[in-house]
Each structure stands twice: as C-alpha cells, then as structure tokens.
Amino acid sequence: MPPSHCDNFHVIIVGAGLCGLLIAQGLKKHGISFSIYEKESTAGRSRDWGMAYFWSADYLPYLLPEHLVERLPEVQVDPFYKAQPVESMTVTNGLDGSAIKVVPSPGGRRVGRKAIRKLFAEGIDIKYDHKLASISYPAKDNVVATFTNGAIVNGNLLIGSDGGGSAVRRSLLGPLAEPNRLPLYMVNFNARYRNPKHAVFIRSGLRHFVDHGVHPKGMFFLMTLQSVPDPKKPETWSFQITITWPPEMSPNKDSPEPPHTLKDLQELTKDWHSPKREALQWLGDAEAIVTDGFFGQNGEHSTTAGFDTDADPWQVVIPSDRVSVWIPEPWDNHDGRTTLVGDAAHAMTFHRGQGLNNCIRDAREVVTRMIRHVDGEISLSDAVAEYESEMLDRGAAEVRTSMEQSLKCHNWDTFQDSPVMKIGGNPIRAVENEDWKKILAEQAQAA
Ligand SMILES: Cc1cc2nc3c(=O)[nH]c(=O)nc-3n(C[C@H](O)[C@H](O)[C@H](O)COP(=O)(O)OP(=O)(O)OC[C@H]3O[C@@H](n4cnc5c(N)ncnc54)[C@H](O)[C@@H]3O)c2cc1C
C-alpha cells in the first residue's frame, strides 16, 4: 500500500456498473478507501449483451489484481474461444453478408456484460439496494450521499457511475442533464435455439468479434454469440440480436411505434443475408426462446420465455430500447467533491462500440489522479479538474462521433462516409492527437 498523506480520504462510488466496479478495483489495488452503492438488489438483475473492448485493453492490468486479469478470457462471450492478438472488426453488407471493411483491433476481446460485471465485482463489497436520493455538501472537503433506504454516507469525493440516466448528473446539472433521444427504433435481446442444427447454422455465419451489419435499405443489425455454456451442446448457446432502424421503415404501418412484435422484426429482416434472416425466421417456430429483456403478450417482464404455449408466437412483443446520447459539458464539481464517469459522463450510442472502452479509460484516469492525491502530490480539486479536463474533451468528441455514426449508418450513401468507414473503432482523438497515435502504434506493434 502506498504511503498516504490523506489518511481519512474516502471515495463514495454511486453505481456498480462496469465503470464504478473498475474504479473500485483500482482504488482497492492502490489502497485507497472507498465504498460502492448500487440501486439494484443483486448483480443478476442487470441486462446482458456483448461488448467489444480493444484500444482500452492495456489499461485493465493497471486497475485489476493479477488474478482477475488472468481470468479475463473466462468472460468472453465464448470462453472457449482462443482470442487472437489482433481481432478484426468487420463491417458487412446486410444484403449479401460480404465484408465491406475489416478493421484490425489489437487486444480486442468480445465479452458478456453480465459475466464481466461478475468478475469485476469479485472481492468488492457492493452495498446493494442503495438508490441515491440526494447529495449535499455540509462542510468544506466533505460530501454526503443520502439513499432512498435512509442510509447516509460521508466522504471526500463522490463519483457518479450511475449510467446514462445518471441521478448524480441530474443533481449537478438539473434539466441540462437530460439525454437526447435520436430518431431511431431499437431492439436488443438474446435468443437461444432449441434446435441444435439452427444454432450451428447461425453460428457458422457470424463473425466472432464485431459483425457490424449495415443494409443498403438503411438499417443496422448486429448479431453475435452471447454465451456458450457448453461448446458441445449448441442448444445451450445464446445469440445477441441488436437491430436499429429509422421510424419510417417500420413494417407495421398501422402501429409503427414501439413496442414491436416478432412478426414486425421478421418482416424488417426478411431481405437480410443468411444467417441473420433465418435467426429471426426461426424465432417464432416454437423452437426458440428469448433469454433476456423479454416482455410477454401481456407486457409482463421476464428474463426467460418459451414460445411453446398456445399463444401466437408472432404476436410476442419485444421490448424497445431508446437510442439516446448526452454530450458532456462542464459542471460545478463543488471544488472536486463530485464527478462523473462512464455513461453518466458521456452517454454515447453503441454503433461504434466505444462506451465500455471509454469507461475503462475514465477509470484509469480517475485512479491515477486519486493515487497522486493520496500521495500528497496534488490537491483533490486539482486532481478532479485535471481528470475532467481530459475526459470532457474526449467524451464530448466521442459522443458526437457516436451520434454521427448512428445517424449515418441508417442511410447507405451517408454510411460510406461514416466514422466507422473512415477511422474504424479508433478513438476519435487518436486520429487527431500525436500522443494517442503513439499509444496506438505501440499497441499495434506489441500485438
Ligand atoms: C447493445 C449495446 C452494445 C454495446 N457494445 C459496446 C461495445 O461493443 N464496445 C463498447 O466499448 N461499448 C459498448 N456498449 C456500451 C457499454 O455497454 C456501456 O458504455 C457501459 O456498459 C456503461 O457502463 P457504466 O458502468 O458507465 O453504466 P451502467 O452499466 O449503466 O451502470 C450503471 C449502474 O448504476 C446503477 N444505478 C443507476 N442509478 C442509480 C442510483 N440512483 N443509485 C445507485 N445506483 C444506480 C445501475 O443500476 C447500474 O448498475 C454497448 C451498449 C449497448 C446497449
């Protein structure tokens, strides 16, 4: 443990998502006192999807203890997959499945959200059932978090890692904290095929790391493996299905607004290449089940639902997601006593796969400065100001780029000129800034 010049220094982390947990791991590793609070009652209640991290991979050993770094392969969507030093992000033509662009991604790994959260939570004492109610600043150098269960916690710095709809952000910025919704419809769920032949067929046609499917008609469809509990039993595999489209493309003209039925989705994807087309066709044949984020015909929420009931499977309702962004702008951080990280600080769309990468980068930036603060090198207000200055610039640029990507990838002509086509998955600042270019060049060489 490093010598501390601030013996009573304590960090309050609100939100035990990936960013909050990584900061907790980093602070723990460097002997800095913290406590972490989560509004949900257990980690298992979070939704599951796959994420690719790549340019941020090198920061993980700095934040995690060695034994967790060694276990990172376990949280891949397919834990049996031997990851390549350089994975490839592939952009495919939705009509015929041909690769339009292949972007090398050194250090890239595709991980399951639930699995990686579970790993990052190891050894961390998360206080569940703690939903933030308010923040106050009763004295200099002091911040107090009050939770809806009545708990009151004192600290020196409060970090809001409470996601895209952040309550901490609302407390700092009021109405300016509201995310903006983009004009796109989205479904994001996982499916498992009981017929092993279907699962094998679908898997054989999907790229492992990132399969960024764009259809010339102006539609986006990402499908990848989500989990492989038993490699020899294809009926146990699950697949992530994430589709976005502009409202004017909605197939059901009588009911174009969400929620959408399986029939709507089948109609939307009938001219997609194989196996994405079949993946939707086979969903309603009573041999498939949706394993996450499911709403039944009566709108009740469930995490697992079978279609082998008397109900018409095609009328099953799939829950909708919003495609929203929040572009960071400076806030009053109360002399370095409150700050934001992850989606709370820069809510971006997923179409360029940058949210988690930026969470990991934020965690590194915050932990580095907290170490310097407890070592007496820098005041807390300067440490937080320094972090925010780097993050606000990077975060705002990334959110804007993500918006551009999301809007451009729903029009074939503009898609050709979109950030993914021009700069792949590189952080936007990498293509502008010499230091970043150096880091990326080193990573590529090491890989
Ligand atoms: C379909 C999809 C695909 C994606 N793919 C990629 C990808 O390939 N690559 C990539 O880099 N990124 C990707 N992302 C983005 C990535 O998932 C997010 O950026 C990342 O998970 C955000 O983590 P977070 O910890 O900031 O927020 P969250 O995961 O939202 O965690 C916030 C936590 O705070 C808790 N909380 C909320 N409010 C309160 C409160 N008031 N009090 C206490 N706790 C609270 C929540 O319950 C939650 O546990 C994708 C996102 C989606 C939706």
Coordinates of C-alpha atoms and ligand atoms in Angstrom, one line a residue:
M1 CA 0.0 0.0 0.0
P2 CA 1.5 3.4 -0.9
P3 CA 2.1 5.9 1.9
S4 CA -0.9 8.1 2.3
H5 CA -0.8 11.8 3.2
C6 CA -4.6 11.8 3.5
D7 CA -5.3 9.1 5.9
N8 CA -9.1 9.6 6.2
F9 CA -9.6 10.2 2.5
H10 CA -12.8 8.3 1.3
V11 CA -14.4 7.9 -2.1
I12 CA -18.1 7.2 -2.5
I13 CA -19.0 5.4 -5.8
V14 CA -22.6 5.5 -6.8
G15 CA -23.5 2.8 -9.4
A16 CA -21.9 -0.7 -9.6
G17 CA -21.8 -1.0 -13.4
L18 CA -18.5 -1.7 -15.2
C19 CA -17.1 1.8 -14.7
G20 CA -17.9 2.0 -11.0
L21 CA -16.6 -1.5 -10.4
L22 CA -13.3 -0.9 -12.3
I23 CA -12.7 2.3 -10.2
A24 CA -13.4 0.3 -7.1
Q25 CA -10.9 -2.4 -8.1
G26 CA -8.3 0.3 -9.0
L27 CA -8.7 2.1 -5.7
K28 CA -8.6 -1.2 -3.8
K29 CA -5.4 -2.2 -5.6
H30 CA -3.8 1.0 -4.6
G31 CA -5.0 1.0 -1.0
I32 CA -7.4 3.9 -1.2
S33 CA -10.6 3.8 0.9
F34 CA -13.9 3.7 -0.9
S35 CA -17.5 2.3 -0.6
I36 CA -19.7 1.4 -3.6
Y37 CA -23.5 1.6 -3.8
E38 CA -25.9 0.0 -6.3
K39 CA -29.7 0.6 -6.5
E40 CA -30.5 -3.0 -7.7
S41 CA -30.9 -5.8 -5.2
T42 CA -28.4 -8.1 -6.9
A43 CA -25.9 -8.0 -9.7
G44 CA -28.0 -10.6 -11.6
R45 CA -30.8 -8.1 -12.4
S46 CA -28.7 -6.3 -15.0
R47 CA -29.4 -7.0 -18.7
D48 CA -27.0 -8.9 -20.8
W49 CA -25.4 -8.0 -24.1
G50 CA -22.0 -8.5 -25.7
M51 CA -19.3 -5.7 -25.9
A52 CA -16.0 -5.4 -27.6
Y53 CA -13.2 -3.7 -25.9
F54 CA -10.0 -3.1 -27.8
W55 CA -8.0 0.2 -27.6
S56 CA -8.5 0.3 -23.8
A57 CA -7.3 -3.3 -23.1
D58 CA -3.9 -2.2 -21.9
Y59 CA -5.4 -0.2 -19.0
L60 CA -7.0 -3.3 -17.4
P61 CA -3.9 -4.7 -15.7
Y62 CA -3.3 -1.3 -14.0
L63 CA -6.8 -1.4 -12.5
L64 CA -7.3 -5.1 -11.7
P65 CA -5.4 -7.5 -9.4
E66 CA -3.3 -10.0 -11.3
H67 CA -5.6 -13.0 -10.6
L68 CA -8.6 -11.2 -12.2
V69 CA -6.5 -10.2 -15.3
E70 CA -5.7 -13.9 -15.7
R71 CA -9.3 -14.7 -15.6
L72 CA -10.4 -12.2 -18.3
P73 CA -10.7 -15.0 -21.0
E74 CA -13.5 -16.5 -18.9
V75 CA -15.8 -13.6 -19.5
Q76 CA -15.5 -13.7 -23.3
V77 CA -18.9 -14.4 -24.9
D78 CA -17.4 -17.8 -25.9
P79 CA -15.0 -18.6 -23.0
F80 CA -13.6 -21.5 -25.1
Y81 CA -12.5 -19.1 -27.9
K82 CA -8.8 -18.6 -28.2
A83 CA -8.6 -14.8 -28.8
Q84 CA -6.2 -13.6 -31.5
P85 CA -3.6 -10.9 -30.7
V86 CA -5.3 -8.8 -33.3
E87 CA -9.0 -9.4 -33.7
S88 CA -11.0 -7.9 -36.6
M89 CA -14.0 -5.6 -36.6
T90 CA -15.9 -6.5 -39.8
V91 CA -18.4 -4.2 -41.5
T92 CA -20.8 -6.3 -43.6
N93 CA -23.2 -5.6 -46.3
G94 CA -26.6 -6.6 -45.0
L95 CA -27.9 -7.7 -48.4
D96 CA -25.3 -10.4 -49.1
G97 CA -23.0 -10.6 -46.0
S98 CA -19.9 -9.6 -47.8
A99 CA -17.2 -7.8 -45.9
I100 CA -17.1 -4.1 -46.8
K101 CA -14.3 -3.2 -44.4
V102 CA -12.1 -5.1 -42.0
V103 CA -10.6 -3.1 -39.2
P104 CA -7.7 -4.7 -37.2
S105 CA -8.3 -4.3 -33.4
P106 CA -5.2 -5.2 -31.4
G107 CA -6.0 -6.6 -27.9
G108 CA -9.7 -6.8 -28.9
R109 CA -12.0 -9.1 -26.8
R110 CA -15.7 -9.7 -27.0
V111 CA -17.2 -10.0 -23.5
G112 CA -20.6 -10.6 -22.0
R113 CA -21.8 -7.7 -19.8
K114 CA -23.1 -9.9 -17.0
A115 CA -20.0 -12.1 -17.0
I116 CA -17.6 -9.2 -16.9
R117 CA -19.6 -7.4 -14.2
K118 CA -19.5 -10.6 -12.1
L119 CA -15.7 -10.8 -12.5
F120 CA -15.1 -7.1 -11.7
A121 CA -17.3 -7.4 -8.6
E122 CA -15.1 -10.1 -7.1
G123 CA -13.6 -9.0 -3.8
I124 CA -15.7 -5.8 -3.8
D125 CA -18.2 -5.2 -1.1
I126 CA -21.1 -3.8 -3.1
K127 CA -23.9 -2.2 -1.0
Y128 CA -27.0 -3.3 -2.9
D129 CA -30.5 -1.8 -2.5
H130 CA -28.9 1.7 -2.2
K131 CA -30.6 4.1 -4.6
L132 CA -29.1 7.6 -4.5
A133 CA -31.7 10.1 -3.3
S134 CA -29.6 13.3 -2.9
I135 CA -26.2 14.8 -2.5
S136 CA -25.2 17.5 -0.1
Y137 CA -22.0 19.4 0.8
P138 CA -22.4 20.3 4.5
A139 CA -18.7 21.3 5.1
K140 CA -15.5 22.0 3.2
D141 CA -13.8 18.8 2.0
N142 CA -17.0 16.8 2.7
V143 CA -19.7 15.3 0.5
V144 CA -22.7 13.4 1.8
A145 CA -24.8 10.9 -0.1
T146 CA -28.3 10.1 1.1
F147 CA -30.0 6.9 -0.2
T148 CA -33.7 6.2 -0.5
N149 CA -33.4 3.4 2.1
G150 CA -32.4 6.1 4.6
A151 CA -28.6 5.4 4.6
I152 CA -26.4 8.4 4.8
V153 CA -22.7 8.2 3.8
N154 CA -19.9 10.7 4.3
G155 CA -16.9 11.0 2.0
N156 CA -14.5 13.4 0.4
L157 CA -15.3 12.6 -3.3
L158 CA -18.5 11.2 -4.8
I159 CA -18.1 9.5 -8.2
G160 CA -21.3 9.2 -10.2
S161 CA -21.0 6.0 -12.2
D162 CA -24.8 5.5 -12.4
G163 CA -25.2 5.1 -16.1
G164 CA -26.9 7.0 -19.0
G165 CA -29.8 8.3 -16.9
S166 CA -27.5 9.4 -14.1
A167 CA -29.1 10.8 -10.9
V168 CA -25.7 12.3 -9.9
R169 CA -25.6 14.2 -13.3
R170 CA -29.2 15.5 -12.6
S171 CA -28.1 16.7 -9.2
L172 CA -25.2 18.6 -10.8
L173 CA -26.9 20.0 -13.9
G174 CA -30.7 19.8 -13.4
P175 CA -32.6 19.9 -16.7
L176 CA -29.4 20.2 -18.7
A177 CA -28.6 16.6 -17.7
E178 CA -31.5 15.1 -19.8
P179 CA -30.3 12.8 -22.5
N180 CA -31.4 13.4 -26.1
R181 CA -33.2 10.8 -28.0
L182 CA -32.2 10.0 -31.6
P183 CA -34.9 9.3 -34.2
L184 CA -34.2 5.5 -34.3
Y185 CA -36.0 2.4 -33.1
M186 CA -34.0 -0.3 -31.4
V187 CA -34.5 -3.8 -30.1
N188 CA -31.7 -5.6 -28.2
F189 CA -32.3 -9.1 -26.9
N190 CA -30.8 -12.6 -26.7
A191 CA -32.1 -15.8 -28.2
R192 CA -31.4 -19.4 -27.8
Y193 CA -32.4 -22.0 -30.4
R194 CA -33.6 -25.4 -29.1
N195 CA -32.8 -27.0 -32.4
P196 CA -29.0 -27.6 -32.4
K197 CA -28.9 -27.5 -36.2
H198 CA -30.3 -24.0 -36.2
A199 CA -27.7 -22.8 -33.6
V200 CA -24.8 -24.4 -35.5
F201 CA -26.0 -22.9 -38.8
I202 CA -26.4 -19.4 -37.3
R203 CA -23.1 -19.5 -35.6
S204 CA -21.2 -20.6 -38.7
G205 CA -22.3 -17.5 -40.5
L206 CA -21.4 -14.9 -37.8
R207 CA -18.1 -13.2 -37.3
H208 CA -16.8 -13.6 -33.7
F209 CA -15.5 -10.2 -32.7
V210 CA -17.7 -7.5 -34.2
D211 CA -20.1 -8.0 -37.1
H212 CA -21.3 -4.6 -37.9
G213 CA -24.1 -5.2 -40.4
V214 CA -25.5 -2.4 -42.5
H215 CA -28.2 -2.9 -45.1
P216 CA -28.4 -0.7 -48.2
K217 CA -32.0 0.0 -47.4
G218 CA -30.8 1.9 -44.3
M219 CA -30.8 -0.5 -41.4
F220 CA -28.4 -1.8 -38.8
F221 CA -28.2 -5.4 -37.5
L222 CA -25.6 -6.7 -35.1
M223 CA -25.7 -10.4 -34.3
T224 CA -23.0 -12.3 -32.4
L225 CA -22.7 -15.1 -30.0
Q226 CA -23.7 -14.1 -26.5
S227 CA -22.9 -17.2 -24.4
V228 CA -21.5 -20.7 -24.8
P229 CA -22.3 -22.6 -21.6
D230 CA -21.4 -25.9 -23.3
P231 CA -19.5 -25.9 -26.6
K232 CA -20.8 -29.4 -27.4
K233 CA -24.4 -28.5 -26.9
P234 CA -25.5 -25.9 -29.5
E235 CA -28.9 -25.8 -27.9
T236 CA -27.3 -24.1 -24.9
W237 CA -25.7 -21.3 -26.9
S238 CA -27.3 -17.9 -26.9
F239 CA -27.0 -15.1 -29.5
Q240 CA -27.3 -11.3 -29.2
I241 CA -29.7 -9.7 -31.7
T242 CA -29.5 -5.9 -31.9
I243 CA -31.4 -4.1 -34.6
T244 CA -31.9 -0.4 -35.2
W245 CA -33.9 1.3 -37.9
P246 CA -35.5 4.7 -38.7
P247 CA -39.2 5.1 -37.8
E248 CA -40.2 5.5 -41.5
M249 CA -39.1 1.9 -42.1
S250 CA -41.4 0.4 -39.5
P251 CA -43.2 -2.5 -41.3
N252 CA -46.4 -2.3 -39.4
K253 CA -47.9 0.9 -40.8
D254 CA -51.0 0.6 -38.5
S255 CA -48.7 0.5 -35.5
P256 CA -45.3 2.0 -36.4
E257 CA -44.4 3.0 -32.8
P258 CA -42.7 0.5 -30.4
P259 CA -43.2 -2.0 -29.0
H260 CA -42.7 -4.3 -32.0
T261 CA -43.8 -7.9 -32.4
L262 CA -41.7 -10.7 -33.6
K263 CA -43.7 -10.5 -36.8
D264 CA -42.6 -6.9 -37.3
L265 CA -39.0 -7.9 -36.8
Q266 CA -39.3 -10.9 -39.2
E267 CA -40.7 -8.5 -41.8
L268 CA -37.9 -6.0 -41.3
T269 CA -35.2 -8.6 -41.7
K270 CA -36.6 -10.8 -44.4
D271 CA -34.2 -9.4 -47.0
W272 CA -31.1 -9.7 -44.8
H273 CA -28.3 -12.1 -45.7
S274 CA -28.1 -15.6 -44.2
P275 CA -28.0 -16.5 -41.3
K276 CA -29.4 -13.2 -39.8
R277 CA -32.6 -13.7 -41.8
E278 CA -33.0 -17.3 -40.5
A279 CA -32.2 -16.2 -37.0
L280 CA -35.4 -14.1 -37.0
Q281 CA -37.4 -16.6 -39.0
W282 CA -36.7 -19.4 -36.6
L283 CA -37.5 -17.3 -33.5
G284 CA -41.2 -17.9 -33.8
D285 CA -41.2 -21.6 -34.7
A286 CA -41.7 -22.7 -31.1
E287 CA -38.2 -24.0 -31.0
A288 CA -36.6 -20.8 -29.8
I289 CA -36.7 -18.9 -26.6
V290 CA -35.7 -15.3 -25.8
T291 CA -33.5 -15.3 -22.8
D292 CA -33.2 -11.7 -21.8
G293 CA -35.1 -8.5 -21.9
F294 CA -38.4 -10.1 -22.8
F295 CA -42.0 -8.9 -22.5
G296 CA -44.8 -11.4 -22.9
Q297 CA -48.0 -10.7 -24.6
N298 CA -49.5 -9.1 -21.5
G299 CA -46.4 -6.9 -21.2
E300 CA -45.1 -8.7 -18.1
H301 CA -41.3 -8.7 -17.8
S302 CA -39.4 -11.9 -17.6
T303 CA -35.9 -13.0 -18.3
T304 CA -36.7 -16.3 -19.9
A305 CA -39.8 -17.0 -22.0
G306 CA -40.7 -20.0 -24.1
F307 CA -42.8 -19.8 -27.2
D308 CA -44.3 -23.3 -26.9
T309 CA -47.6 -22.0 -25.5
D310 CA -50.9 -21.8 -27.2
A311 CA -50.3 -18.1 -27.9
D312 CA -49.4 -17.0 -31.4
P313 CA -45.6 -16.6 -31.2
W314 CA -45.5 -13.9 -33.9
Q315 CA -47.6 -11.6 -31.6
V316 CA -44.9 -11.8 -28.9
V317 CA -43.8 -8.3 -28.0
I318 CA -40.1 -7.5 -28.0
P319 CA -39.2 -4.6 -25.6
S320 CA -37.8 -1.5 -27.2
D321 CA -34.7 0.5 -26.2
R322 CA -34.1 4.2 -26.7
V323 CA -31.1 5.4 -28.7
S324 CA -30.1 8.3 -26.6
V325 CA -27.0 10.5 -26.0
W326 CA -25.7 13.1 -23.6
I327 CA -22.9 15.3 -24.7
P328 CA -20.8 16.2 -21.6
E329 CA -20.4 19.8 -20.7
P330 CA -18.7 21.3 -17.7
W331 CA -20.5 21.1 -14.3
D332 CA -19.8 22.6 -10.9
N333 CA -17.9 19.8 -9.2
H334 CA -18.1 21.5 -5.8
D335 CA -14.3 22.0 -5.5
G336 CA -13.6 18.5 -6.6
R337 CA -16.1 16.8 -4.4
T338 CA -18.4 15.3 -7.1
T339 CA -17.6 14.0 -10.6
L340 CA -19.0 11.7 -13.3
V341 CA -17.6 8.7 -15.1
G342 CA -18.7 6.2 -17.8
D343 CA -22.1 6.6 -19.4
A344 CA -23.1 9.0 -16.7
A345 CA -20.4 11.4 -18.0
H346 CA -20.7 10.7 -21.7
A347 CA -23.8 8.7 -22.8
M348 CA -23.0 7.6 -26.4
T349 CA -24.7 5.2 -28.8
F350 CA -23.3 1.8 -29.3
H351 CA -22.9 1.8 -33.2
R352 CA -19.2 2.3 -33.0
G353 CA -18.6 0.3 -29.8
Q354 CA -16.9 2.9 -27.7
G355 CA -18.9 3.2 -24.4
L356 CA -17.0 0.5 -22.5
N357 CA -13.7 1.5 -23.9
N358 CA -14.2 5.0 -22.6
C359 CA -15.4 3.6 -19.2
I360 CA -12.1 1.8 -18.9
R361 CA -10.1 4.9 -19.9
D362 CA -12.1 7.0 -17.3
A363 CA -11.3 4.5 -14.6
R364 CA -7.6 4.7 -15.4
E365 CA -7.7 8.5 -15.4
V366 CA -9.5 8.8 -12.1
V367 CA -7.5 6.1 -10.2
T368 CA -4.2 7.6 -11.4
R369 CA -5.2 11.0 -10.0
M370 CA -6.5 9.6 -6.8
I371 CA -3.1 7.9 -6.2
R372 CA -1.4 11.2 -6.8
H373 CA -3.8 12.9 -4.4
V374 CA -3.3 10.5 -1.5
D375 CA 0.5 10.7 -2.1
G376 CA 0.2 14.4 -1.4
E377 CA 1.2 15.4 -4.9
I378 CA -1.9 17.2 -6.0
S379 CA -5.0 18.7 -4.2
L380 CA -8.3 16.9 -4.7
S381 CA -9.8 19.8 -6.6
D382 CA -6.8 19.9 -9.0
A383 CA -6.9 16.1 -9.4
V384 CA -10.6 16.2 -10.3
A385 CA -10.2 19.2 -12.5
E386 CA -7.4 17.5 -14.4
Y387 CA -9.4 14.3 -14.9
E388 CA -12.5 16.3 -16.1
S389 CA -10.5 18.4 -18.5
E390 CA -9.2 15.3 -20.3
M391 CA -12.5 13.4 -20.1
L392 CA -14.8 16.2 -21.1
D393 CA -12.8 16.8 -24.3
R394 CA -12.5 13.1 -25.1
G395 CA -16.1 12.3 -24.0
A396 CA -17.8 15.1 -25.9
A397 CA -15.8 14.2 -29.1
E398 CA -16.8 10.5 -28.7
V399 CA -20.5 11.2 -28.1
R400 CA -20.7 13.5 -31.1
T401 CA -18.9 10.9 -33.2
S402 CA -21.2 8.1 -32.0
M403 CA -24.2 10.3 -33.0
E404 CA -22.8 10.8 -36.4
Q405 CA -22.2 7.1 -36.8
S406 CA -25.7 6.2 -35.6
L407 CA -27.4 8.7 -38.0
K408 CA -25.1 7.9 -41.0
C409 CA -25.4 4.1 -40.7
H410 CA -29.1 4.3 -41.4
N411 CA -28.6 5.7 -44.9
W412 CA -26.4 3.7 -47.4
D413 CA -25.0 6.8 -49.0
T414 CA -24.0 8.6 -45.8
F415 CA -22.8 5.4 -44.3
Q416 CA -19.9 5.3 -46.8
D417 CA -18.7 8.5 -45.2
S418 CA -19.4 7.5 -41.6
P419 CA -16.7 7.4 -38.8
V420 CA -16.5 3.6 -38.8
M421 CA -15.7 3.6 -42.5
K422 CA -13.2 6.4 -42.1
I423 CA -11.4 5.7 -38.8
G424 CA -12.8 2.2 -37.8
G425 CA -13.0 1.8 -34.0
N426 CA -10.1 4.1 -33.1
P427 CA -10.9 6.8 -30.5
I428 CA -11.7 10.0 -32.4
R429 CA -8.8 11.8 -30.5
A430 CA -6.4 9.1 -31.8
V431 CA -6.7 10.4 -35.3
E432 CA -6.1 13.9 -34.3
N433 CA -3.6 13.7 -31.4
E434 CA 0.0 12.7 -31.6
D435 CA 0.2 11.2 -28.1
W436 CA -2.7 8.9 -28.8
K437 CA -1.3 7.9 -32.2
K438 CA 1.9 6.9 -30.4
I439 CA 0.0 4.7 -27.9
L440 CA -2.0 3.0 -30.7
A441 CA 1.1 2.4 -32.8
E442 CA 2.8 0.8 -29.7
Q443 CA -0.2 -1.3 -29.1
A444 CA -0.3 -2.5 -32.7
Q445 CA 3.4 -3.3 -32.6
A446 CA 3.1 -5.2 -29.4
A447 CA 0.2 -7.2 -30.8
Ligands
LIG1 C1 -26.3 -3.1 -27.4 C2 -25.1 -2.5 -26.8 C3 -23.8 -2.8 -27.3 C4 -22.7 -2.2 -26.8 N1 -21.5 -2.6 -27.3 C5 -20.4 -2.0 -26.9 C6 -19.1 -2.4 -27.5 O1 -19.0 -3.2 -28.3 N2 -18.0 -1.7 -27.0 C7 -18.0 -0.7 -26.1 O2 -17.0 -0.2 -25.7 N3 -19.2 -0.4 -25.5 C8 -20.4 -1.0 -25.9 N4 -21.6 -0.6 -25.4 C9 -21.6 0.4 -24.3 C10 -21.4 -0.2 -22.9 O3 -22.3 -1.2 -22.6 C11 -21.6 0.9 -21.8 O4 -20.9 2.1 -22.2 C12 -21.1 0.5 -20.5 O5 -21.7 -0.7 -20.1 C13 -21.5 1.6 -19.4 O6 -21.1 1.2 -18.1 P1 -21.4 2.2 -16.9 O7 -20.8 1.5 -15.7 O8 -21.0 3.6 -17.2 O9 -23.0 2.3 -16.8 P2 -24.1 1.1 -16.4 O10 -23.6 -0.2 -16.9 O11 -25.4 1.6 -16.9 O12 -24.1 1.0 -14.8 C14 -24.7 2.0 -14.0 C15 -25.1 1.3 -12.7 O13 -25.6 2.3 -11.8 C16 -26.7 1.8 -11.2 N5 -27.6 3.0 -10.8 C17 -28.3 3.8 -11.7 N6 -28.9 4.8 -11.0 C18 -28.5 4.6 -9.7 C19 -28.8 5.3 -8.5 N7 -29.7 6.4 -8.4 N8 -28.3 4.9 -7.3 C20 -27.5 3.8 -7.3 N9 -27.2 3.1 -8.4 C21 -27.7 3.5 -9.6 C22 -27.4 0.9 -12.3 O14 -28.3 0.0 -11.7 C23 -26.2 0.3 -12.9 O15 -25.8 -0.9 -12.2 C24 -22.8 -1.2 -25.8 C25 -24.0 -0.8 -25.3 C26 -25.2 -1.5 -25.8 C27 -26.5 -1.0 -25.3

